[in-house]
Tab-separated table of C-alpha atoms and ligand atoms in Angstrom:
chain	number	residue	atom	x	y	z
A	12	UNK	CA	24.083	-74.496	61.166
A	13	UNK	CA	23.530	-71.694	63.410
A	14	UNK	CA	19.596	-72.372	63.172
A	15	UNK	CA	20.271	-75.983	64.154
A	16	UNK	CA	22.555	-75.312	67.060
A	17	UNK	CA	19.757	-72.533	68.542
A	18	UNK	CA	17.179	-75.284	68.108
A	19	UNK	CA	19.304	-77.795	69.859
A	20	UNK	CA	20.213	-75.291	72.766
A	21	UNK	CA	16.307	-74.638	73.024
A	22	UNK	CA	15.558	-78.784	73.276
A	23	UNK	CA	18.136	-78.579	75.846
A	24	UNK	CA	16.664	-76.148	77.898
A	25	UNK	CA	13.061	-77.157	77.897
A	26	UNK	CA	14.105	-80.462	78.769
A	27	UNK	CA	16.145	-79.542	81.501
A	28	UNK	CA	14.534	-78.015	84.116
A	29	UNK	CA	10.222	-77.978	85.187
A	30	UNK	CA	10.706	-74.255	84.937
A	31	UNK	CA	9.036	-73.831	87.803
A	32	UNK	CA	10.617	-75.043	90.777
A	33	UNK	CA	14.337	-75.223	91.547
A	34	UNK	CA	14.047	-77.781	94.611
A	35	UNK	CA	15.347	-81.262	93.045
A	36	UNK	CA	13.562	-83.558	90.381
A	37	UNK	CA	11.635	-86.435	92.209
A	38	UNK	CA	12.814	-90.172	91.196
A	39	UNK	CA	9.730	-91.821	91.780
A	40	UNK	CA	6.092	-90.655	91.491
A	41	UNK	CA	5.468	-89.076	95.088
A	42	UNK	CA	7.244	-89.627	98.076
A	43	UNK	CA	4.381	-88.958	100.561
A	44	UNK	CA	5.821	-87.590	103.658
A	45	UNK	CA	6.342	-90.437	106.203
A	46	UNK	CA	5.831	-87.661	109.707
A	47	UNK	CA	6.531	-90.332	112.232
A	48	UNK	CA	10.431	-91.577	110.495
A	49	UNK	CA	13.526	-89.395	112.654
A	50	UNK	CA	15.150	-90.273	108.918
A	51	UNK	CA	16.052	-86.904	106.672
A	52	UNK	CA	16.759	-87.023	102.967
A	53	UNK	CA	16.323	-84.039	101.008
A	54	UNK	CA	13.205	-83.771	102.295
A	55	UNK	CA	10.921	-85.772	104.620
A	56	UNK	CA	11.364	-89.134	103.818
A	57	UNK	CA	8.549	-91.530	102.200
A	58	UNK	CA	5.629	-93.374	102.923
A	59	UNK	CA	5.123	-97.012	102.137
A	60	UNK	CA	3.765	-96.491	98.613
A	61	UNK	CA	1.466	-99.657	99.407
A	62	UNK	CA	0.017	-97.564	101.854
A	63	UNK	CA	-0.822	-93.968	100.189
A	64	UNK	CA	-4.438	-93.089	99.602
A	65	UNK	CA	-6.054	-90.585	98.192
A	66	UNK	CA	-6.498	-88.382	101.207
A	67	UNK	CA	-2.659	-87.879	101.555
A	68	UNK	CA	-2.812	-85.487	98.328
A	69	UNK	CA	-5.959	-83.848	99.814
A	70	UNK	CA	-6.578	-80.947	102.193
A	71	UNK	CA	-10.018	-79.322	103.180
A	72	UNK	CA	-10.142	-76.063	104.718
A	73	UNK	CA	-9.105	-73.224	102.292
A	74	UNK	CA	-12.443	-71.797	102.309
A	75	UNK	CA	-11.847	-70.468	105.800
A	76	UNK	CA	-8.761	-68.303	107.606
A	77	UNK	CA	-6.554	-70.248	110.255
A	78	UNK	CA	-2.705	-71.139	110.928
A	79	UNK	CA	-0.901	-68.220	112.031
A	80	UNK	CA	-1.922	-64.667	113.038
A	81	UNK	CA	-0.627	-61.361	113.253
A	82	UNK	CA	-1.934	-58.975	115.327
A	83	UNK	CA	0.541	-56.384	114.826
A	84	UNK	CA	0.487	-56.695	110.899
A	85	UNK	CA	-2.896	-57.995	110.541
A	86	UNK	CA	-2.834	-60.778	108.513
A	87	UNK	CA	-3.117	-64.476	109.304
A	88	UNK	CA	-1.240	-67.581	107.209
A	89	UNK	CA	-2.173	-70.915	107.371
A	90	UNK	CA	0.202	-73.782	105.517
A	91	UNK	CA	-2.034	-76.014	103.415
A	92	UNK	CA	-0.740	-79.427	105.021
A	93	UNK	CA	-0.238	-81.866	101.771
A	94	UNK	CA	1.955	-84.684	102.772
A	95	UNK	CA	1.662	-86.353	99.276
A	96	UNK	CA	3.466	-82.565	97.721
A	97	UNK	CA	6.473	-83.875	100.068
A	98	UNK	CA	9.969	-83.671	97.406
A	99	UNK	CA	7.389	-82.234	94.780
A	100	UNK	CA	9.098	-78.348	95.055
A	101	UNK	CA	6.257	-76.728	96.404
A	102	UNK	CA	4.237	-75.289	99.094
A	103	UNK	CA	0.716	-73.388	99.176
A	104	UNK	CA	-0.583	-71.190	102.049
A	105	UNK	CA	-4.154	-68.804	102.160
A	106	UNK	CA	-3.227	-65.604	103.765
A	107	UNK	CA	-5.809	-63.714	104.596
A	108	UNK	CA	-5.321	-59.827	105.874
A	109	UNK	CA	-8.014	-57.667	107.605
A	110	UNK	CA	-8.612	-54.129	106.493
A	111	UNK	CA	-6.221	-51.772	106.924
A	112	UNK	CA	-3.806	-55.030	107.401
A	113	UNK	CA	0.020	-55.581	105.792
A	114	UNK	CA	1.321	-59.019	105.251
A	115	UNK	CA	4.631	-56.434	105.020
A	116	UNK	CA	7.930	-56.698	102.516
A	117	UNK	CA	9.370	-59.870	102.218
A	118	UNK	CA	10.983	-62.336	99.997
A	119	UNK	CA	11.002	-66.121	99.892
A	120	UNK	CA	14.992	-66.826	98.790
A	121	UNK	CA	14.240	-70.386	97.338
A	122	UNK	CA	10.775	-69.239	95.488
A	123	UNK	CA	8.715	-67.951	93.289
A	124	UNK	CA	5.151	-67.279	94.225
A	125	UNK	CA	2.108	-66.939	92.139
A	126	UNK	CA	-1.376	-65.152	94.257
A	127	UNK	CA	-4.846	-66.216	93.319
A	128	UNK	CA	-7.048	-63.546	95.010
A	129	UNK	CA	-10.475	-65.732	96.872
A	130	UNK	CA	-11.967	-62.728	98.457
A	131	UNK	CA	-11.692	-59.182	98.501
A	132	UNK	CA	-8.938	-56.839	97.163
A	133	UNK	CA	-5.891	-56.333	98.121
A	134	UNK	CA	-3.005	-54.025	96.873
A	135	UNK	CA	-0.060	-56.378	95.828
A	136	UNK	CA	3.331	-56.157	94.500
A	137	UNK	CA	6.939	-56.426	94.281
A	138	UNK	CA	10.214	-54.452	93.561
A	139	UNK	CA	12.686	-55.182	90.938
A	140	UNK	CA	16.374	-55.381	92.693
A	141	UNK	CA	18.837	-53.061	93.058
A	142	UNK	CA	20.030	-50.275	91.503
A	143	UNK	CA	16.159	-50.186	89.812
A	144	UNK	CA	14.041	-51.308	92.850
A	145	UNK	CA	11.465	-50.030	90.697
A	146	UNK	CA	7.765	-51.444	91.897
A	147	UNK	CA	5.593	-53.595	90.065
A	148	UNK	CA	2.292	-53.808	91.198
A	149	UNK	CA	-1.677	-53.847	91.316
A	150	UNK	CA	-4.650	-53.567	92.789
A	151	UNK	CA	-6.439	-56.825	92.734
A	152	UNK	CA	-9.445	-58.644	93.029
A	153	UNK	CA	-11.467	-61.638	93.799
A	154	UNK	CA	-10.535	-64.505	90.637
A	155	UNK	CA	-7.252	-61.921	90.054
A	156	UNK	CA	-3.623	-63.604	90.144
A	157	UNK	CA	-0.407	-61.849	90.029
A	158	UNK	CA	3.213	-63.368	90.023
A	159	UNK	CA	6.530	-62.169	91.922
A	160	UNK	CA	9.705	-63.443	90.653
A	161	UNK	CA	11.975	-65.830	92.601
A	162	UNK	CA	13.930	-63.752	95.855
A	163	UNK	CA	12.190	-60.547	94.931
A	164	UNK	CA	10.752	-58.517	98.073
A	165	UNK	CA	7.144	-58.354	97.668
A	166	UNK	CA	3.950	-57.316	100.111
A	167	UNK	CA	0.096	-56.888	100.294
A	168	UNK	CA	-2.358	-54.232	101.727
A	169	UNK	CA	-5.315	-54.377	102.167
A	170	UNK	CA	-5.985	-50.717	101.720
A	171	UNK	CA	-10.137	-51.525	101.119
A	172	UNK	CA	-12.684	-51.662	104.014
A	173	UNK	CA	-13.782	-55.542	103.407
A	174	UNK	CA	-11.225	-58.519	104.579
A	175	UNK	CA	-9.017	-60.218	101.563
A	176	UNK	CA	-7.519	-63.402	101.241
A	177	UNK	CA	-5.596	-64.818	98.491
A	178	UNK	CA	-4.212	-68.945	97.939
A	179	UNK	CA	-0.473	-68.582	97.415
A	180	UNK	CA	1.415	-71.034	95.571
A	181	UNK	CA	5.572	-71.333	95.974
A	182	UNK	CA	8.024	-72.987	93.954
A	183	UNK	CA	9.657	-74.892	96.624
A	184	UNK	CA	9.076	-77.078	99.219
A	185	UNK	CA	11.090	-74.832	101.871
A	186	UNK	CA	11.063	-71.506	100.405
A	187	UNK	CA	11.740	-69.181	103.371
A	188	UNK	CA	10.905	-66.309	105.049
A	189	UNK	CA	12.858	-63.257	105.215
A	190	UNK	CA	10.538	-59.932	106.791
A	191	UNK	CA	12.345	-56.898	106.208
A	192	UNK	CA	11.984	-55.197	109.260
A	193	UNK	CA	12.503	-57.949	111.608
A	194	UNK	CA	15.296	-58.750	109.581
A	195	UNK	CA	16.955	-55.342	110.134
A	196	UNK	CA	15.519	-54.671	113.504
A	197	UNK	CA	14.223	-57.622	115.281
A	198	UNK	CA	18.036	-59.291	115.216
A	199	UNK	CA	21.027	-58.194	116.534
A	200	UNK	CA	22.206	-55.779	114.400
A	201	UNK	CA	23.708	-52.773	116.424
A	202	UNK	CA	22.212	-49.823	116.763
A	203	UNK	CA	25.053	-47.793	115.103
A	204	UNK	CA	25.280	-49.906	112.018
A	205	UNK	CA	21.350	-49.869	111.404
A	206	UNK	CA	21.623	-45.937	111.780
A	207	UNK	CA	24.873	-45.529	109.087
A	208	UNK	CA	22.825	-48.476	106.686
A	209	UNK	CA	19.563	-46.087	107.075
A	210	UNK	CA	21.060	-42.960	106.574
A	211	UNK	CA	19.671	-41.919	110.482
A	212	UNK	CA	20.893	-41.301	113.947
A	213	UNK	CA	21.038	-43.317	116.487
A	214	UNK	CA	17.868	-42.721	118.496
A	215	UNK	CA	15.749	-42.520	114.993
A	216	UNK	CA	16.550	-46.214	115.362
A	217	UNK	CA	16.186	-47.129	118.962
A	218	UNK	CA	12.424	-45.518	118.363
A	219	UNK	CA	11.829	-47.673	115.426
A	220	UNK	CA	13.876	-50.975	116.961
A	221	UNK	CA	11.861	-50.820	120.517
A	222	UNK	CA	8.482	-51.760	118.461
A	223	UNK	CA	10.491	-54.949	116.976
A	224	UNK	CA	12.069	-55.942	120.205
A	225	UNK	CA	9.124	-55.871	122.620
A	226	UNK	CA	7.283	-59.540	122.343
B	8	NAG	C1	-5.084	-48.836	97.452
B	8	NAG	O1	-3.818	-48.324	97.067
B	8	NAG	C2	-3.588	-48.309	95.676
B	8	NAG	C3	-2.170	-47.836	95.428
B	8	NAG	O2	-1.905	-46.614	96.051
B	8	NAG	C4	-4.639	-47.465	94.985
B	8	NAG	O3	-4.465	-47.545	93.587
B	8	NAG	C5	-6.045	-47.953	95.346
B	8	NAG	O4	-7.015	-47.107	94.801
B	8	NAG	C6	-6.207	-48.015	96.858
B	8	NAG	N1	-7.483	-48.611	97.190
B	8	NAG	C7	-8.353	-48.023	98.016
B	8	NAG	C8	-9.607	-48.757	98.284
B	8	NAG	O5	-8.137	-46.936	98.518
């Protein structure tokens, strides 16, 4: 009885979820996004489905940096545009960071991620949450992937002398952005508080905030 109620509770979880993604089950086959509607669902709302082709599921340009860049940090990100992933609970991005370059601590709070190195090496990982916030990580290399758990802060360095750039997967569609340091000093957190939460002083954390507050 006991066997047959674990084995039931077992078909009940594999069935219930993708196990990768958390963003809500699709209920039709794609939903490519339709950019030009002003209408919002959960989501970007859908294409004719008379009218997707092939190139709607299709992006060129991985091979090469672009999107974003940080000069401070040294890394750049560019969003691999996919209309036809639209409701599909993911998103994919190459970062690339130059030598000596931090894409710094951060977590995603809707994701997962998973890191396929394409070039270079790169020193990646991610800490466990509190009271452990022990570190789990390792230096990788071209063909390399490592994994960070959904919400977990996480970073890469490129402590080498050759550029690196990895193809991240996420396990949502929207899985946001939270950088630890602009978090605590690019906002408006007062001065006072930020010195009690870091066990500092005051101008410790004017020094420290004036490098966040600049641009
Ligand atoms: C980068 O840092 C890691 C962790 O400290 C270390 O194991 C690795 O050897 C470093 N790589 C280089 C090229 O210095």
């Amino acid at each position: 009885m006991a066997a047959m109620l674990l084995l039931v509770a077992t078909l009940v979880a594999l069935g219930s979820g993708r196990g990768d993604a958390f963003d809500p089950n699709p209920l039709q086959d794609f939903c490519v996004a339709d950019t030009t509607s002003k209408v919002r669902v959960n989501g970007l709302s859908c294409k004719d489905p008379a009218a997707v082709v092939p190139d709607d599921f299709f992006f060129s340009g991985v091979d090469k940096p672009g999107g974003t860049t940080s000069k401070r940090y040294g890394f750049s990100a560019l969003a691999v545009p996919i209309p036809g992933l639209n409701t599909l609970g993911q998103s994919h991005a190459r970062v690339d960071v130059a030598p000596g370059g931090v894409f710094p601590p951060h977590y995603h709070p809707r994701a997962a991620e998973t890191a396929v190195v394409l070039e270079g090496s790169v020193y990646f990982g991610f800490l466990s949450s509190y009271p452990d916030n022990k570190l789990f990580a390792k230096v990788l290399r071209k063909g390399d992937v490592f994994a960070v758990p959904q919400g977990l802060v996480h970073f890469l360095y490129n402590n080498g002398t050759a550029p690196a750039a990895i193809y991240a997967t996420l396990s949502s569609q929207n899985p946001g952005l939270v950088l630890l340091g602009d978090a605590l000093f690019a906002g408006a957190l007062p001065d006072d508080l930020l010195a009690k939460t870091l066990l500092t002083d005051k101008h410790t954390v004017e020094h420290i905030a004036a490098n966040f507050r600049r641009s």
